[in-house]
Amino acid sequence: MSEYPTFQLGKPRFDQNKFFGRFRHFLDVIDPSTLFVTEKRLQESMELLERFKKGTLPPGVTDAQLWQAQKIKQAIIHPDTGEKILMPFRMSGFIPFGTPVVVGLLLPNQTLVSTVFWQWLNQSHNACVNYCNRNASKPAPFSKFVQGYIGAVTSAVSIAVGLNVLIQRASRFSPTTRLLVQRFIPFPAVASANVCNVVLMRHSELSEGISVLDDDGNVVGTSKVAARHALLETAVTRVVLPMPILVLPPMIMAALERLPLLQRRRRLVLPVHSLVCLAAFGLALPLAISLFPQMSQISVSQLEPEISMATDCKMVTYNKGL
């Protein structure tokens, strides 16, 4: 595959049937450089894509320019609503805005108050990211967002606090072992809360269904079965995502903190900790969201009978969201 294949409007540049193609695609999706795109550049990109659609492109426009314009639009504009996504809640903002929260979650010697605060802040950020990048082909009341937010925060805080209390009362652990175990507590708390967050915030998709598209991109119906597949794929992604982020840094920091340099200069521990978290986050995010294509396919035979009657296609496509 050439670096810039022939441009296709609305299609990913890389093969989405292969993991590596999805990985390269999502590296574009999370590219933080798109956070600095000006309003003028965004409008120029959207205008260029519109002119391509109408067949009125000026001479000299290259495939590279068209792919870049599409990358900018997809990073900033929601595909279903056509509205701008707020900067902290774009996928391209997930790492820069989420890394300070991850550092806070993994700080050693957490108090009850700090545990509650960082779990609340993490799920608040996740809830907003989930809501802003949801499948919005069907309108859902804002109350669903509130329910998901409350459920996610409650589950995260309850699990984290409960595990902390159990560890504190486990007299058989030495202080060093207790500190190491406490560092791994954020993962089960965050993973379970992430699933709760996705299911509660997108519950309306299960009851109302999501749009499924034929080969030409036309909506052929609304499917609850496709909605279940979309939520399952997203939930799996949300469990896999925090694994490297919340498991690797504690292991790495436990080794690094034994180094003479960090033993002598304790002020360096937090900056090094932050860099380790940033590296883990930067690796984990594209890997996790590459597990499944954003535009997934499902056999028509698996869907509701009315959809089978509405199309001759054997496979239809749905947007699982991010």
JSON list of C-alpha atoms in Angstrom, two decimals, residues 23-249:
[
{"chain": "A", "resi": 23, "resn": "PHE", "atom": "CA", "xyz": [-3.76, 0.74, 14.19]},
{"chain": "A", "resi": 24, "resn": "ARG", "atom": "CA", "xyz": [-2.34, 3.17, 11.62]},
{"chain": "A", "resi": 25, "resn": "HIS", "atom": "CA", "xyz": [-5.80, 4.69, 11.13]},
{"chain": "A", "resi": 26, "resn": "PHE", "atom": "CA", "xyz": [-6.27, 5.32, 14.85]},
{"chain": "A", "resi": 27, "resn": "LEU", "atom": "CA", "xyz": [-2.80, 6.82, 15.14]},
{"chain": "A", "resi": 28, "resn": "ASP", "atom": "CA", "xyz": [-4.26, 9.50, 12.85]},
{"chain": "A", "resi": 29, "resn": "VAL", "atom": "CA", "xyz": [-7.44, 9.70, 14.94]},
{"chain": "A", "resi": 30, "resn": "ILE", "atom": "CA", "xyz": [-5.54, 10.34, 18.21]},
{"chain": "A", "resi": 31, "resn": "ASP", "atom": "CA", "xyz": [-2.87, 12.59, 16.66]},
{"chain": "A", "resi": 32, "resn": "PRO", "atom": "CA", "xyz": [-2.69, 15.51, 19.16]},
{"chain": "A", "resi": 33, "resn": "SER", "atom": "CA", "xyz": [-1.49, 17.92, 16.45]},
{"chain": "A", "resi": 34, "resn": "THR", "atom": "CA", "xyz": [-5.13, 18.24, 15.31]},
{"chain": "A", "resi": 35, "resn": "LEU", "atom": "CA", "xyz": [-5.87, 19.99, 18.61]},
{"chain": "A", "resi": 36, "resn": "PHE", "atom": "CA", "xyz": [-4.02, 23.02, 17.25]},
{"chain": "A", "resi": 37, "resn": "VAL", "atom": "CA", "xyz": [-5.96, 23.28, 13.98]},
{"chain": "A", "resi": 38, "resn": "THR", "atom": "CA", "xyz": [-7.41, 26.77, 13.60]},
{"chain": "A", "resi": 39, "resn": "GLU", "atom": "CA", "xyz": [-11.03, 27.48, 12.74]},
{"chain": "A", "resi": 40, "resn": "LYS", "atom": "CA", "xyz": [-9.87, 28.81, 9.36]},
{"chain": "A", "resi": 41, "resn": "ARG", "atom": "CA", "xyz": [-7.97, 25.58, 8.60]},
{"chain": "A", "resi": 42, "resn": "LEU", "atom": "CA", "xyz": [-10.96, 23.50, 9.61]},
{"chain": "A", "resi": 43, "resn": "GLN", "atom": "CA", "xyz": [-13.28, 25.43, 7.31]},
{"chain": "A", "resi": 44, "resn": "GLU", "atom": "CA", "xyz": [-10.79, 25.18, 4.44]},
{"chain": "A", "resi": 45, "resn": "SER", "atom": "CA", "xyz": [-10.57, 21.39, 4.98]},
{"chain": "A", "resi": 46, "resn": "MET", "atom": "CA", "xyz": [-14.35, 21.01, 5.01]},
{"chain": "A", "resi": 47, "resn": "GLU", "atom": "CA", "xyz": [-14.68, 23.17, 1.91]},
{"chain": "A", "resi": 48, "resn": "LEU", "atom": "CA", "xyz": [-12.04, 21.09, 0.10]},
{"chain": "A", "resi": 49, "resn": "LEU", "atom": "CA", "xyz": [-13.92, 17.88, 0.91]},
{"chain": "A", "resi": 50, "resn": "GLU", "atom": "CA", "xyz": [-17.20, 19.42, -0.21]},
{"chain": "A", "resi": 51, "resn": "ARG", "atom": "CA", "xyz": [-15.66, 20.46, -3.52]},
{"chain": "A", "resi": 52, "resn": "PHE", "atom": "CA", "xyz": [-14.30, 16.93, -3.99]},
{"chain": "A", "resi": 53, "resn": "LYS", "atom": "CA", "xyz": [-17.81, 15.59, -3.39]},
{"chain": "A", "resi": 54, "resn": "LYS", "atom": "CA", "xyz": [-19.24, 17.97, -6.03]},
{"chain": "A", "resi": 55, "resn": "GLY", "atom": "CA", "xyz": [-16.43, 17.28, -8.48]},
{"chain": "A", "resi": 56, "resn": "THR", "atom": "CA", "xyz": [-15.25, 20.91, -8.52]},
{"chain": "A", "resi": 57, "resn": "LEU", "atom": "CA", "xyz": [-11.74, 20.51, -7.11]},
{"chain": "A", "resi": 58, "resn": "PRO", "atom": "CA", "xyz": [-9.22, 23.11, -8.30]},
{"chain": "A", "resi": 59, "resn": "PRO", "atom": "CA", "xyz": [-6.30, 21.71, -10.34]},
{"chain": "A", "resi": 60, "resn": "GLY", "atom": "CA", "xyz": [-3.23, 20.57, -8.47]},
{"chain": "A", "resi": 61, "resn": "VAL", "atom": "CA", "xyz": [-4.94, 19.22, -5.34]},
{"chain": "A", "resi": 62, "resn": "THR", "atom": "CA", "xyz": [-3.17, 16.00, -4.27]},
{"chain": "A", "resi": 63, "resn": "ASP", "atom": "CA", "xyz": [-4.42, 12.88, -2.52]},
{"chain": "A", "resi": 64, "resn": "ALA", "atom": "CA", "xyz": [-2.19, 13.79, 0.44]},
{"chain": "A", "resi": 65, "resn": "GLN", "atom": "CA", "xyz": [-4.01, 17.13, 0.82]},
{"chain": "A", "resi": 66, "resn": "LEU", "atom": "CA", "xyz": [-7.40, 15.42, 0.65]},
{"chain": "A", "resi": 67, "resn": "TRP", "atom": "CA", "xyz": [-6.46, 12.78, 3.23]},
{"chain": "A", "resi": 68, "resn": "GLN", "atom": "CA", "xyz": [-5.14, 15.49, 5.54]},
{"chain": "A", "resi": 69, "resn": "ALA", "atom": "CA", "xyz": [-8.34, 17.51, 5.15]},
{"chain": "A", "resi": 70, "resn": "GLN", "atom": "CA", "xyz": [-10.41, 14.44, 6.01]},
{"chain": "A", "resi": 71, "resn": "LYS", "atom": "CA", "xyz": [-8.18, 13.68, 9.00]},
{"chain": "A", "resi": 72, "resn": "ILE", "atom": "CA", "xyz": [-8.76, 17.19, 10.35]},
{"chain": "A", "resi": 73, "resn": "LYS", "atom": "CA", "xyz": [-12.51, 17.03, 9.86]},
{"chain": "A", "resi": 74, "resn": "GLN", "atom": "CA", "xyz": [-12.86, 13.59, 11.45]},
{"chain": "A", "resi": 75, "resn": "ALA", "atom": "CA", "xyz": [-10.76, 14.62, 14.45]},
{"chain": "A", "resi": 76, "resn": "ILE", "atom": "CA", "xyz": [-12.93, 17.64, 15.23]},
{"chain": "A", "resi": 77, "resn": "ILE", "atom": "CA", "xyz": [-16.44, 17.07, 13.80]},
{"chain": "A", "resi": 78, "resn": "HIS", "atom": "CA", "xyz": [-18.78, 14.34, 15.08]},
{"chain": "A", "resi": 79, "resn": "PRO", "atom": "CA", "xyz": [-19.74, 12.10, 12.11]},
{"chain": "A", "resi": 80, "resn": "ASP", "atom": "CA", "xyz": [-23.42, 11.83, 13.13]},
{"chain": "A", "resi": 81, "resn": "THR", "atom": "CA", "xyz": [-24.23, 15.27, 14.56]},
{"chain": "A", "resi": 82, "resn": "GLY", "atom": "CA", "xyz": [-21.93, 17.39, 12.37]},
{"chain": "A", "resi": 83, "resn": "GLU", "atom": "CA", "xyz": [-21.03, 19.44, 15.48]},
{"chain": "A", "resi": 84, "resn": "LYS", "atom": "CA", "xyz": [-17.58, 20.27, 16.83]},
{"chain": "A", "resi": 85, "resn": "ILE", "atom": "CA", "xyz": [-16.39, 18.08, 19.70]},
{"chain": "A", "resi": 86, "resn": "LEU", "atom": "CA", "xyz": [-14.96, 20.01, 22.64]},
{"chain": "A", "resi": 87, "resn": "MET", "atom": "CA", "xyz": [-11.16, 19.78, 22.68]},
{"chain": "A", "resi": 88, "resn": "PRO", "atom": "CA", "xyz": [-10.69, 17.82, 25.97]},
{"chain": "A", "resi": 89, "resn": "PHE", "atom": "CA", "xyz": [-13.21, 15.20, 24.84]},
{"chain": "A", "resi": 90, "resn": "ARG", "atom": "CA", "xyz": [-11.87, 14.50, 21.34]},
{"chain": "A", "resi": 91, "resn": "MET", "atom": "CA", "xyz": [-10.00, 11.25, 20.84]},
{"chain": "A", "resi": 92, "resn": "SER", "atom": "CA", "xyz": [-6.99, 13.38, 19.89]},
{"chain": "A", "resi": 93, "resn": "GLY", "atom": "CA", "xyz": [-7.23, 15.03, 23.31]},
{"chain": "A", "resi": 94, "resn": "PHE", "atom": "CA", "xyz": [-7.66, 11.81, 25.29]},
{"chain": "A", "resi": 95, "resn": "ILE", "atom": "CA", "xyz": [-3.94, 11.29, 25.96]},
{"chain": "A", "resi": 96, "resn": "PRO", "atom": "CA", "xyz": [-2.85, 14.90, 26.72]},
{"chain": "A", "resi": 97, "resn": "PHE", "atom": "CA", "xyz": [-5.88, 15.61, 28.90]},
{"chain": "A", "resi": 98, "resn": "GLY", "atom": "CA", "xyz": [-6.10, 12.12, 30.41]},
{"chain": "A", "resi": 99, "resn": "THR", "atom": "CA", "xyz": [-2.45, 11.57, 31.37]},
{"chain": "A", "resi": 100, "resn": "PRO", "atom": "CA", "xyz": [-2.53, 13.90, 34.44]},
{"chain": "A", "resi": 101, "resn": "VAL", "atom": "CA", "xyz": [-5.53, 11.92, 35.69]},
{"chain": "A", "resi": 102, "resn": "VAL", "atom": "CA", "xyz": [-3.69, 8.61, 35.20]},
{"chain": "A", "resi": 103, "resn": "VAL", "atom": "CA", "xyz": [-0.70, 9.98, 37.13]},
{"chain": "A", "resi": 104, "resn": "GLY", "atom": "CA", "xyz": [-3.07, 10.96, 39.95]},
{"chain": "A", "resi": 105, "resn": "LEU", "atom": "CA", "xyz": [-4.72, 7.53, 39.98]},
{"chain": "A", "resi": 106, "resn": "LEU", "atom": "CA", "xyz": [-1.33, 5.83, 40.36]},
{"chain": "A", "resi": 107, "resn": "LEU", "atom": "CA", "xyz": [0.18, 8.07, 43.03]},
{"chain": "A", "resi": 108, "resn": "PRO", "atom": "CA", "xyz": [1.41, 5.98, 45.98]},
{"chain": "A", "resi": 109, "resn": "ASN", "atom": "CA", "xyz": [0.12, 6.36, 49.56]},
{"chain": "A", "resi": 110, "resn": "GLN", "atom": "CA", "xyz": [-3.37, 7.45, 48.48]},
{"chain": "A", "resi": 111, "resn": "THR", "atom": "CA", "xyz": [-5.72, 8.70, 51.19]},
{"chain": "A", "resi": 112, "resn": "LEU", "atom": "CA", "xyz": [-9.46, 8.00, 51.13]},
{"chain": "A", "resi": 113, "resn": "VAL", "atom": "CA", "xyz": [-10.12, 11.54, 49.92]},
{"chain": "A", "resi": 114, "resn": "SER", "atom": "CA", "xyz": [-7.50, 11.42, 47.14]},
{"chain": "A", "resi": 115, "resn": "THR", "atom": "CA", "xyz": [-8.76, 7.99, 45.99]},
{"chain": "A", "resi": 116, "resn": "VAL", "atom": "CA", "xyz": [-12.31, 9.32, 45.70]},
{"chain": "A", "resi": 117, "resn": "PHE", "atom": "CA", "xyz": [-11.14, 12.51, 43.95]},
{"chain": "A", "resi": 118, "resn": "TRP", "atom": "CA", "xyz": [-9.03, 10.81, 41.26]},
{"chain": "A", "resi": 119, "resn": "GLN", "atom": "CA", "xyz": [-11.62, 8.12, 40.54]},
{"chain": "A", "resi": 120, "resn": "TRP", "atom": "CA", "xyz": [-14.30, 10.81, 40.24]},
{"chain": "A", "resi": 121, "resn": "LEU", "atom": "CA", "xyz": [-12.14, 12.93, 37.94]},
{"chain": "A", "resi": 122, "resn": "ASN", "atom": "CA", "xyz": [-11.22, 9.94, 35.75]},
{"chain": "A", "resi": 123, "resn": "GLN", "atom": "CA", "xyz": [-14.81, 8.81, 35.28]},
{"chain": "A", "resi": 124, "resn": "SER", "atom": "CA", "xyz": [-15.96, 12.39, 34.68]},
{"chain": "A", "resi": 125, "resn": "HIS", "atom": "CA", "xyz": [-13.46, 12.65, 31.83]},
{"chain": "A", "resi": 126, "resn": "ASN", "atom": "CA", "xyz": [-14.35, 9.18, 30.49]},
{"chain": "A", "resi": 127, "resn": "ALA", "atom": "CA", "xyz": [-18.08, 9.93, 30.62]},
{"chain": "A", "resi": 128, "resn": "CYS", "atom": "CA", "xyz": [-17.63, 13.10, 28.59]},
{"chain": "A", "resi": 129, "resn": "VAL", "atom": "CA", "xyz": [-15.39, 11.34, 26.05]},
{"chain": "A", "resi": 130, "resn": "ASN", "atom": "CA", "xyz": [-17.92, 8.49, 25.72]},
{"chain": "A", "resi": 131, "resn": "TYR", "atom": "CA", "xyz": [-20.81, 10.91, 25.28]},
{"chain": "A", "resi": 132, "resn": "CYS", "atom": "CA", "xyz": [-19.05, 13.14, 22.77]},
{"chain": "A", "resi": 133, "resn": "ASN", "atom": "CA", "xyz": [-17.88, 10.17, 20.63]},
{"chain": "A", "resi": 134, "resn": "ARG", "atom": "CA", "xyz": [-21.04, 8.07, 20.89]},
{"chain": "A", "resi": 135, "resn": "ASN", "atom": "CA", "xyz": [-23.09, 6.71, 18.02]},
{"chain": "A", "resi": 136, "resn": "ALA", "atom": "CA", "xyz": [-25.57, 9.56, 17.62]},
{"chain": "A", "resi": 137, "resn": "SER", "atom": "CA", "xyz": [-27.53, 8.23, 14.66]},
{"chain": "A", "resi": 138, "resn": "LYS", "atom": "CA", "xyz": [-30.50, 8.07, 17.04]},
{"chain": "A", "resi": 139, "resn": "PRO", "atom": "CA", "xyz": [-31.18, 10.91, 19.52]},
{"chain": "A", "resi": 140, "resn": "ALA", "atom": "CA", "xyz": [-30.91, 10.02, 23.21]},
{"chain": "A", "resi": 141, "resn": "PRO", "atom": "CA", "xyz": [-32.04, 12.13, 26.18]},
{"chain": "A", "resi": 142, "resn": "PHE", "atom": "CA", "xyz": [-29.37, 13.86, 28.24]},
{"chain": "A", "resi": 143, "resn": "SER", "atom": "CA", "xyz": [-30.71, 12.00, 31.28]},
{"chain": "A", "resi": 144, "resn": "LYS", "atom": "CA", "xyz": [-29.02, 8.86, 29.92]},
{"chain": "A", "resi": 145, "resn": "PHE", "atom": "CA", "xyz": [-25.69, 10.65, 30.14]},
{"chain": "A", "resi": 146, "resn": "VAL", "atom": "CA", "xyz": [-26.40, 11.63, 33.76]},
{"chain": "A", "resi": 147, "resn": "GLN", "atom": "CA", "xyz": [-27.35, 8.04, 34.64]},
{"chain": "A", "resi": 148, "resn": "GLY", "atom": "CA", "xyz": [-24.17, 6.68, 33.07]},
{"chain": "A", "resi": 149, "resn": "TYR", "atom": "CA", "xyz": [-22.06, 9.29, 34.81]},
{"chain": "A", "resi": 150, "resn": "ILE", "atom": "CA", "xyz": [-23.52, 8.58, 38.25]},
{"chain": "A", "resi": 151, "resn": "GLY", "atom": "CA", "xyz": [-23.27, 4.81, 37.73]},
{"chain": "A", "resi": 152, "resn": "ALA", "atom": "CA", "xyz": [-19.64, 4.96, 36.57]},
{"chain": "A", "resi": 153, "resn": "VAL", "atom": "CA", "xyz": [-18.49, 7.26, 39.38]},
{"chain": "A", "resi": 154, "resn": "THR", "atom": "CA", "xyz": [-20.34, 5.23, 42.01]},
{"chain": "A", "resi": 155, "resn": "SER", "atom": "CA", "xyz": [-18.91, 1.89, 40.83]},
{"chain": "A", "resi": 156, "resn": "ALA", "atom": "CA", "xyz": [-15.35, 3.24, 40.46]},
{"chain": "A", "resi": 157, "resn": "VAL", "atom": "CA", "xyz": [-15.27, 4.92, 43.86]},
{"chain": "A", "resi": 158, "resn": "SER", "atom": "CA", "xyz": [-16.96, 2.00, 45.63]},
{"chain": "A", "resi": 159, "resn": "ILE", "atom": "CA", "xyz": [-14.56, -0.60, 44.23]},
{"chain": "A", "resi": 160, "resn": "ALA", "atom": "CA", "xyz": [-11.43, 1.51, 44.76]},
{"chain": "A", "resi": 161, "resn": "VAL", "atom": "CA", "xyz": [-12.35, 2.49, 48.32]},
{"chain": "A", "resi": 162, "resn": "GLY", "atom": "CA", "xyz": [-13.46, -1.06, 49.17]},
{"chain": "A", "resi": 163, "resn": "LEU", "atom": "CA", "xyz": [-10.20, -2.58, 47.91]},
{"chain": "A", "resi": 164, "resn": "ASN", "atom": "CA", "xyz": [-8.15, 0.05, 49.73]},
{"chain": "A", "resi": 165, "resn": "VAL", "atom": "CA", "xyz": [-9.93, -0.71, 53.01]},
{"chain": "A", "resi": 166, "resn": "LEU", "atom": "CA", "xyz": [-9.35, -4.44, 52.55]},
{"chain": "A", "resi": 167, "resn": "ILE", "atom": "CA", "xyz": [-5.65, -3.92, 51.88]},
{"chain": "A", "resi": 168, "resn": "GLN", "atom": "CA", "xyz": [-5.26, -1.63, 54.90]},
{"chain": "A", "resi": 169, "resn": "ARG", "atom": "CA", "xyz": [-6.83, -4.30, 57.10]},
{"chain": "A", "resi": 170, "resn": "ALA", "atom": "CA", "xyz": [-4.74, -7.12, 55.66]},
{"chain": "A", "resi": 171, "resn": "SER", "atom": "CA", "xyz": [-2.26, -7.42, 58.53]},
{"chain": "A", "resi": 172, "resn": "ARG", "atom": "CA", "xyz": [-0.34, -10.27, 56.87]},
{"chain": "A", "resi": 173, "resn": "PHE", "atom": "CA", "xyz": [1.01, -7.90, 54.20]},
{"chain": "A", "resi": 174, "resn": "SER", "atom": "CA", "xyz": [4.26, -6.10, 54.89]},
{"chain": "A", "resi": 175, "resn": "PRO", "atom": "CA", "xyz": [4.20, -2.31, 54.38]},
{"chain": "A", "resi": 176, "resn": "THR", "atom": "CA", "xyz": [6.17, -2.71, 51.12]},
{"chain": "A", "resi": 177, "resn": "THR", "atom": "CA", "xyz": [3.81, -5.39, 49.76]},
{"chain": "A", "resi": 178, "resn": "ARG", "atom": "CA", "xyz": [0.78, -3.36, 50.83]},
{"chain": "A", "resi": 179, "resn": "LEU", "atom": "CA", "xyz": [2.09, -0.31, 48.94]},
{"chain": "A", "resi": 180, "resn": "LEU", "atom": "CA", "xyz": [2.73, -2.40, 45.81]},
{"chain": "A", "resi": 181, "resn": "VAL", "atom": "CA", "xyz": [-0.75, -3.98, 45.91]},
{"chain": "A", "resi": 182, "resn": "GLN", "atom": "CA", "xyz": [-2.37, -0.57, 46.43]},
{"chain": "A", "resi": 183, "resn": "ARG", "atom": "CA", "xyz": [-0.75, 0.64, 43.22]},
{"chain": "A", "resi": 184, "resn": "PHE", "atom": "CA", "xyz": [-2.67, -2.01, 41.25]},
{"chain": "A", "resi": 185, "resn": "ILE", "atom": "CA", "xyz": [-6.06, -1.18, 42.81]},
{"chain": "A", "resi": 186, "resn": "PRO", "atom": "CA", "xyz": [-7.00, 1.46, 40.17]},
{"chain": "A", "resi": 187, "resn": "PHE", "atom": "CA", "xyz": [-7.20, -1.15, 37.38]},
{"chain": "A", "resi": 188, "resn": "PRO", "atom": "CA", "xyz": [-10.18, -3.26, 38.60]},
{"chain": "A", "resi": 189, "resn": "ALA", "atom": "CA", "xyz": [-11.92, -0.07, 39.73]},
{"chain": "A", "resi": 190, "resn": "VAL", "atom": "CA", "xyz": [-11.43, 1.72, 36.42]},
{"chain": "A", "resi": 191, "resn": "ALA", "atom": "CA", "xyz": [-12.11, -1.32, 34.20]},
{"chain": "A", "resi": 192, "resn": "SER", "atom": "CA", "xyz": [-15.44, -2.14, 35.87]},
{"chain": "A", "resi": 193, "resn": "ALA", "atom": "CA", "xyz": [-16.47, 1.51, 35.93]},
{"chain": "A", "resi": 194, "resn": "ASN", "atom": "CA", "xyz": [-15.61, 1.88, 32.25]},
{"chain": "A", "resi": 195, "resn": "VAL", "atom": "CA", "xyz": [-17.97, -0.96, 31.35]},
{"chain": "A", "resi": 196, "resn": "CYS", "atom": "CA", "xyz": [-20.67, 0.50, 33.58]},
{"chain": "A", "resi": 197, "resn": "ASN", "atom": "CA", "xyz": [-20.10, 3.90, 31.98]},
{"chain": "A", "resi": 198, "resn": "VAL", "atom": "CA", "xyz": [-20.50, 2.59, 28.42]},
{"chain": "A", "resi": 199, "resn": "VAL", "atom": "CA", "xyz": [-23.54, 0.40, 29.13]},
{"chain": "A", "resi": 200, "resn": "LEU", "atom": "CA", "xyz": [-25.45, 3.01, 31.15]},
{"chain": "A", "resi": 201, "resn": "MET", "atom": "CA", "xyz": [-24.65, 5.95, 28.89]},
{"chain": "A", "resi": 202, "resn": "ARG", "atom": "CA", "xyz": [-25.56, 4.06, 25.71]},
{"chain": "A", "resi": 203, "resn": "HIS", "atom": "CA", "xyz": [-28.42, 1.99, 27.11]},
{"chain": "A", "resi": 204, "resn": "SER", "atom": "CA", "xyz": [-30.89, 3.74, 24.82]},
{"chain": "A", "resi": 205, "resn": "GLU", "atom": "CA", "xyz": [-29.13, 2.13, 21.83]},
{"chain": "A", "resi": 206, "resn": "LEU", "atom": "CA", "xyz": [-30.13, -1.30, 23.18]},
{"chain": "A", "resi": 207, "resn": "SER", "atom": "CA", "xyz": [-33.80, -0.34, 23.42]},
{"chain": "A", "resi": 208, "resn": "GLU", "atom": "CA", "xyz": [-34.02, 1.76, 20.25]},
{"chain": "A", "resi": 209, "resn": "GLY", "atom": "CA", "xyz": [-31.32, 0.24, 18.04]},
{"chain": "A", "resi": 210, "resn": "ILE", "atom": "CA", "xyz": [-28.73, 1.92, 15.81]},
{"chain": "A", "resi": 211, "resn": "SER", "atom": "CA", "xyz": [-28.72, 2.60, 12.09]},
{"chain": "A", "resi": 212, "resn": "VAL", "atom": "CA", "xyz": [-27.25, -0.01, 9.74]},
{"chain": "A", "resi": 213, "resn": "LEU", "atom": "CA", "xyz": [-25.99, 0.91, 6.26]},
{"chain": "A", "resi": 214, "resn": "ASP", "atom": "CA", "xyz": [-25.77, -0.89, 2.93]},
{"chain": "A", "resi": 215, "resn": "ASP", "atom": "CA", "xyz": [-22.74, -0.92, 0.60]},
{"chain": "A", "resi": 216, "resn": "ASP", "atom": "CA", "xyz": [-23.63, 2.55, -0.72]},
{"chain": "A", "resi": 217, "resn": "GLY", "atom": "CA", "xyz": [-23.89, 4.09, 2.75]},
{"chain": "A", "resi": 218, "resn": "ASN", "atom": "CA", "xyz": [-27.70, 4.25, 2.73]},
{"chain": "A", "resi": 219, "resn": "VAL", "atom": "CA", "xyz": [-29.58, 3.54, 5.96]},
{"chain": "A", "resi": 220, "resn": "VAL", "atom": "CA", "xyz": [-31.57, 0.31, 5.54]},
{"chain": "A", "resi": 221, "resn": "GLY", "atom": "CA", "xyz": [-33.00, 0.08, 9.04]},
{"chain": "A", "resi": 222, "resn": "THR", "atom": "CA", "xyz": [-32.49, 0.30, 12.78]},
{"chain": "A", "resi": 223, "resn": "SER", "atom": "CA", "xyz": [-31.17, -2.77, 14.58]},
{"chain": "A", "resi": 224, "resn": "LYS", "atom": "CA", "xyz": [-31.08, -3.67, 18.28]},
{"chain": "A", "resi": 225, "resn": "VAL", "atom": "CA", "xyz": [-28.87, -6.66, 17.44]},
{"chain": "A", "resi": 226, "resn": "ALA", "atom": "CA", "xyz": [-26.25, -4.37, 15.87]},
{"chain": "A", "resi": 227, "resn": "ALA", "atom": "CA", "xyz": [-26.52, -2.14, 18.95]},
{"chain": "A", "resi": 228, "resn": "ARG", "atom": "CA", "xyz": [-25.67, -5.09, 21.22]},
{"chain": "A", "resi": 229, "resn": "HIS", "atom": "CA", "xyz": [-22.64, -5.92, 19.06]},
{"chain": "A", "resi": 230, "resn": "ALA", "atom": "CA", "xyz": [-21.53, -2.26, 19.12]},
{"chain": "A", "resi": 231, "resn": "LEU", "atom": "CA", "xyz": [-21.79, -2.00, 22.91]},
{"chain": "A", "resi": 232, "resn": "LEU", "atom": "CA", "xyz": [-20.02, -5.33, 23.47]},
{"chain": "A", "resi": 233, "resn": "GLU", "atom": "CA", "xyz": [-17.10, -4.30, 21.25]},
{"chain": "A", "resi": 234, "resn": "THR", "atom": "CA", "xyz": [-16.86, -0.91, 22.96]},
{"chain": "A", "resi": 235, "resn": "ALA", "atom": "CA", "xyz": [-17.02, -2.49, 26.44]},
{"chain": "A", "resi": 236, "resn": "VAL", "atom": "CA", "xyz": [-14.20, -4.92, 25.57]},
{"chain": "A", "resi": 237, "resn": "THR", "atom": "CA", "xyz": [-12.13, -1.97, 24.35]},
{"chain": "A", "resi": 238, "resn": "ARG", "atom": "CA", "xyz": [-12.77, -0.11, 27.62]},
{"chain": "A", "resi": 239, "resn": "VAL", "atom": "CA", "xyz": [-11.54, -3.10, 29.65]},
{"chain": "A", "resi": 240, "resn": "VAL", "atom": "CA", "xyz": [-8.40, -3.59, 27.54]},
{"chain": "A", "resi": 241, "resn": "LEU", "atom": "CA", "xyz": [-7.53, 0.13, 27.45]},
{"chain": "A", "resi": 242, "resn": "PRO", "atom": "CA", "xyz": [-6.61, 0.60, 31.14]},
{"chain": "A", "resi": 243, "resn": "MET", "atom": "CA", "xyz": [-4.59, -2.64, 31.33]},
{"chain": "A", "resi": 244, "resn": "PRO", "atom": "CA", "xyz": [-1.23, -1.28, 30.11]},
{"chain": "A", "resi": 245, "resn": "ILE", "atom": "CA", "xyz": [-1.97, 2.19, 31.52]},
{"chain": "A", "resi": 246, "resn": "LEU", "atom": "CA", "xyz": [-2.67, 1.09, 35.10]},
{"chain": "A", "resi": 247, "resn": "VAL", "atom": "CA", "xyz": [-0.64, -2.13, 35.28]},
{"chain": "A", "resi": 248, "resn": "LEU", "atom": "CA", "xyz": [2.65, -1.35, 33.51]},
{"chain": "A", "resi": 249, "resn": "PRO", "atom": "CA", "xyz": [3.56, 1.95, 35.26]}
]
